[in-house]
Coordinates of C-alpha atoms in Angstrom, one line a residue:
X94 CA -12.9 57.7 -13.8
X95 CA -16.2 58.2 -15.5
X96 CA -18.3 56.5 -12.8
X97 CA -17.4 58.8 -10.0
X98 CA -20.4 60.8 -8.7
X99 CA -20.3 64.3 -7.2
X100 CA -19.8 63.2 -3.6
X101 CA -17.3 60.4 -3.7
X102 CA -13.8 60.9 -2.2
X103 CA -12.3 61.9 -5.6
X104 CA -14.2 65.2 -5.8
X105 CA -12.1 68.1 -5.0
X106 CA -13.5 70.5 -2.4
X107 CA -13.2 74.4 -2.8
X108 CA -10.1 76.0 -1.5
X109 CA -9.0 73.2 0.7
X110 CA -8.0 71.3 -2.3
X111 CA -5.1 73.5 -3.3
X112 CA -4.0 73.9 0.2
X113 CA -3.8 70.1 0.6
X114 CA -2.4 69.3 -2.8
X115 CA 1.2 68.6 -2.5
X116 CA 3.4 67.6 -5.5
X117 CA 5.0 64.7 -3.5
X118 CA 1.4 63.2 -3.3
X119 CA -0.3 63.4 -6.7
X120 CA -2.7 60.6 -6.1
X121 CA -3.8 61.8 -2.6
X122 CA -4.3 65.3 -4.2
X123 CA -7.2 64.0 -6.3
X124 CA -9.3 63.1 -3.1
X125 CA -11.7 65.4 -1.7
X126 CA -10.1 67.5 1.0
X127 CA -13.3 67.6 3.1
X128 CA -13.5 63.9 2.9
X129 CA -10.0 63.4 4.4
X130 CA -10.6 65.9 7.1
X131 CA -14.0 64.4 8.1
X132 CA -12.5 61.0 8.5
X133 CA -9.1 61.9 10.0
X134 CA -7.9 60.1 13.0
X135 CA -4.4 61.5 13.1
X136 CA -1.8 62.6 10.5
X137 CA -2.8 62.6 6.8
X138 CA -3.1 58.8 6.2
X139 CA -3.3 59.1 2.4
X140 CA 0.0 61.1 2.3
X141 CA 1.6 58.6 4.4
X142 CA 0.4 55.6 2.4
X143 CA 1.4 57.2 -0.9
X144 CA 5.0 57.5 0.5
X145 CA 4.8 53.9 1.7
X146 CA 3.5 52.3 -1.6
X147 CA 6.5 52.6 -3.8
X148 CA 8.7 50.9 -1.2
X149 CA 6.3 47.9 -1.3
X150 CA 6.8 47.6 -5.1
X151 CA 4.4 47.1 -8.0
X152 CA 4.8 43.3 -7.7
X153 CA 3.3 43.6 -4.2
X154 CA 0.4 45.9 -4.8
X155 CA -0.6 44.3 -8.2
X156 CA -4.2 43.9 -9.2
X157 CA -6.0 41.3 -7.3
X158 CA -3.6 41.0 -4.4
X159 CA -4.9 40.5 -1.0
X160 CA -4.0 43.1 1.4
X161 CA -4.6 43.5 5.2
X162 CA -5.0 47.2 6.2
X163 CA -4.1 46.9 9.9
X164 CA -5.5 49.6 12.1
X165 CA -7.3 51.2 9.2
X166 CA -9.2 53.6 11.2
X167 CA -12.2 55.0 9.0
X168 CA -11.0 53.0 6.1
X169 CA -9.5 55.9 4.1
X170 CA -6.4 53.9 3.5
X171 CA -8.4 50.8 2.4
X172 CA -10.4 52.8 -0.1
X173 CA -7.1 54.3 -1.4
X174 CA -5.5 50.9 -1.8
X175 CA -8.5 49.5 -3.7
X176 CA -9.1 52.5 -5.9
X177 CA -5.4 53.2 -6.9
X178 CA -4.0 49.7 -7.0
X179 CA -7.1 47.5 -7.5
X180 CA -6.2 45.2 -4.8
X181 CA -8.7 43.3 -2.4
X182 CA -8.5 44.9 1.0
X183 CA -9.5 43.5 4.5
X184 CA -9.9 46.8 6.5
X185 CA -9.2 45.7 10.1
X186 CA -9.7 48.2 13.0
X187 CA -10.7 47.8 16.7
X188 CA -12.4 51.2 17.3
X189 CA -14.4 51.8 14.3
X190 CA -17.5 49.7 13.7
X191 CA -17.5 47.6 10.6
X192 CA -20.9 49.1 9.6
X193 CA -19.7 52.5 9.9
X194 CA -16.8 51.7 7.5
X195 CA -18.9 49.7 5.3
X196 CA -21.0 52.7 4.7
X197 CA -18.0 54.8 3.7
X198 CA -16.5 52.0 1.6
X199 CA -19.8 51.6 -0.4
X200 CA -19.9 55.5 -0.9
X201 CA -16.5 55.3 -2.3
X202 CA -17.6 52.7 -4.8
X203 CA -15.2 50.1 -3.7
X204 CA -17.5 47.7 -1.7
X205 CA -16.7 44.8 -3.9
X206 CA -12.9 45.1 -3.1
X207 CA -12.9 46.2 0.6
X208 CA -14.2 44.0 3.5
X209 CA -14.4 45.8 6.8
X210 CA -13.9 43.8 10.0
X211 CA -13.5 44.6 13.6
X212 CA -10.3 43.1 15.0
X213 CA -7.8 43.6 17.8
X214 CA -4.1 43.5 16.6
X215 CA -3.1 40.6 18.8
X216 CA -6.1 38.4 18.0
X217 CA -6.5 38.6 14.2
X218 CA -9.0 36.2 12.9
X219 CA -7.3 35.1 9.7
X220 CA -5.5 32.0 8.4
X221 CA -1.8 31.7 7.9
X222 CA -0.5 32.8 4.5
X223 CA -3.7 34.6 3.7
X224 CA -2.3 38.0 2.5
X225 CA 0.1 39.0 -0.3
X226 CA 0.8 42.3 1.8
X227 CA 0.1 43.8 5.1
X228 CA 0.1 47.6 5.5
X229 CA -0.3 49.8 8.6
X230 CA -0.4 53.6 8.6
X231 CA 0.0 55.4 12.0
X232 CA -1.2 52.4 14.0
X233 CA 1.7 49.9 14.1
X234 CA 3.7 51.8 16.9
X235 CA 0.9 51.0 19.4
X236 CA 1.4 47.3 19.2
X237 CA 4.3 46.4 17.1
X238 CA 7.1 47.4 19.4
X239 CA 6.4 44.0 21.2
X240 CA 9.4 41.8 20.5
X241 CA 7.2 38.9 19.9
X242 CA 4.6 40.7 17.7
X243 CA 6.1 40.6 14.1
X244 CA 6.7 36.8 13.9
X245 CA 3.1 36.2 14.9
X246 CA 1.7 38.8 12.4
X247 CA 3.8 37.7 9.4
X248 CA 2.5 34.1 9.6
X249 CA -0.5 35.8 7.9
X250 CA 1.8 36.6 4.9
X251 CA 2.4 34.4 2.0
X252 CA 6.0 33.5 1.4
X253 CA 7.6 36.4 -0.4
X254 CA 4.8 38.8 0.9
X255 CA 5.6 42.2 2.3
X256 CA 4.7 44.2 5.4
X257 CA 4.9 47.8 5.2
X258 CA 4.3 50.5 8.0
X259 CA 4.5 54.3 8.4
X260 CA 4.8 55.3 12.0
X261 CA 5.3 58.7 13.9
X262 CA 9.1 58.6 14.8
X263 CA 12.0 60.1 16.1
X264 CA 14.9 61.1 14.0
X265 CA 17.4 59.6 16.4
X266 CA 16.8 57.1 19.2
X267 CA 16.1 59.0 22.5
X268 CA 18.3 58.0 25.4
X269 CA 17.4 58.0 29.1
X270 CA 14.1 58.3 30.7
X271 CA 13.3 62.0 30.0
X272 CA 12.1 63.5 26.7
X273 CA 14.2 66.4 25.0
X274 CA 13.8 69.5 27.1
X275 CA 12.2 71.5 24.4
X276 CA 9.5 68.8 24.0
X277 CA 8.8 68.3 27.7
X278 CA 5.7 70.6 27.9
X279 CA 4.1 68.5 25.2
X280 CA 5.2 65.0 26.0
X281 CA 2.9 62.2 26.9
X282 CA 4.0 58.6 28.0
X283 CA 2.5 57.1 24.9
X284 CA 5.2 58.9 22.9
X285 CA 7.8 56.6 24.0
X286 CA 6.4 54.3 21.3
X287 CA 8.0 56.5 18.8
X288 CA 11.4 55.2 17.6
X289 CA 14.0 56.0 15.0
X290 CA 14.2 54.2 11.6
X291 CA 17.4 52.6 12.8
X292 CA 15.6 51.2 15.9
X293 CA 12.9 49.8 13.7
X294 CA 15.4 48.3 11.2
X295 CA 17.2 46.5 14.2
X296 CA 13.9 45.6 15.8
X297 CA 12.5 43.8 12.7
X298 CA 15.9 42.2 11.8
X299 CA 16.2 40.7 15.3
X300 CA 12.9 39.0 15.0
X301 CA 14.0 36.9 12.1
X302 CA 10.6 37.1 10.7
X303 CA 11.3 39.4 7.6
X304 CA 14.2 40.7 5.5
X305 CA 14.2 44.3 6.0
X306 CA 14.2 46.2 2.7
X307 CA 13.6 49.7 3.8
X308 CA 13.8 51.7 7.0
X309 CA 14.1 55.4 6.4
X310 CA 12.9 58.9 7.3
X311 CA 10.5 61.1 5.6
X312 CA 12.4 64.3 4.6
X313 CA 10.5 67.4 5.8
X314 CA 7.8 65.1 7.1
X315 CA 7.2 67.4 10.1
X316 CA 6.3 70.4 7.8
X317 CA 3.5 68.2 6.2
X318 CA 2.3 66.9 9.5
X319 CA 2.2 70.7 10.8
X320 CA 0.3 71.7 7.5
X321 CA -2.4 69.0 8.2
X322 CA -2.8 69.8 12.0
X323 CA -3.3 73.5 11.1
X324 CA -6.0 72.5 8.5
X325 CA -7.7 70.0 10.7
X326 CA -7.7 72.4 13.7
X327 CA -9.4 75.0 11.4
X328 CA -11.8 72.8 9.5
X329 CA -12.8 69.8 11.6
X330 CA -16.2 69.7 13.1
X331 CA -14.9 67.2 15.9
X332 CA -13.8 69.0 19.0
X333 CA -11.4 66.3 19.9
X334 CA -9.6 66.5 16.7
X335 CA -9.6 70.3 16.9
X336 CA -7.9 70.2 20.3
X337 CA -5.5 67.4 19.4
X338 CA -4.4 69.0 16.3
X339 CA -3.7 72.4 17.8
X340 CA -1.7 70.7 20.6
X341 CA 0.3 68.6 18.0
X342 CA 0.9 72.0 15.9
X343 CA 2.3 73.7 18.8
X344 CA 4.7 70.8 19.5
X345 CA 5.8 70.6 16.0
X346 CA 6.3 74.2 15.6
X347 CA 8.5 74.1 18.8
X348 CA 10.4 71.1 17.6
X349 CA 10.9 72.2 13.9
X350 CA 12.0 68.7 12.8
X351 CA 14.8 68.2 15.3
X352 CA 13.2 65.2 16.8
X353 CA 9.8 64.3 15.4
X354 CA 8.7 63.0 12.0
X355 CA 7.7 59.7 10.2
X356 CA 9.5 56.6 9.6
X357 CA 8.7 53.9 6.8
X358 CA 9.7 50.4 7.3
X359 CA 9.1 47.5 4.8
X360 CA 10.1 43.8 5.3
X361 CA 9.6 40.7 3.0
X362 CA 8.8 37.4 4.5
X363 CA 11.4 34.9 3.1

């Protein structure tokens, strides 16, 4: 794109670019690695969104479609959606100030297509049938396990619209009240919001709000998660992210894909 200036997200950044360029994610690999690290709030959001997008289908992420990016964090996913698919994005997050995201969005050259808003997932200030699609990357697990949540959320979708999420997940559903023994040293109560793809399929199907089209597991997702944690731990300037990435890396090295990874879930509003 000829209008891209040297400091936009599309500028590769020294040796980090090759380290974070994975064949599975060709679109994400064109974004500045330093930009993705500086704006990280968890696993590599662009990789996960690039995995999600094909399951939503080209008829959903078509030019001009209206998309709600729910729990967008620092709006990297919103920038990606606008740049890669030419959609109009509402970038909704509770913790990141809209002014902060507006600056990032403007620097990326998509201020005309991305609107940042502050919103809590249970109190979304949008009308019914506003959006063609809803996406959520590494956020939906914090509120979407509620049995009553999906029917409320999907009222914002136009008939035939799709919701797609990627969430940290367990390969199989965990039984009982204790984590797997090998994960006990790392386990936090919040991890119980991690569920299997089969659990998510049943959860969404039971709601009656969508027809579930996809509920699957990211093959070798734990390896990509670990790579990202190692890079963030080495390169981030935010101490919290350094510590949390080191902790996550130790957990993932111990688990080696036995339990933890990512689930992708897509449903269509009838």
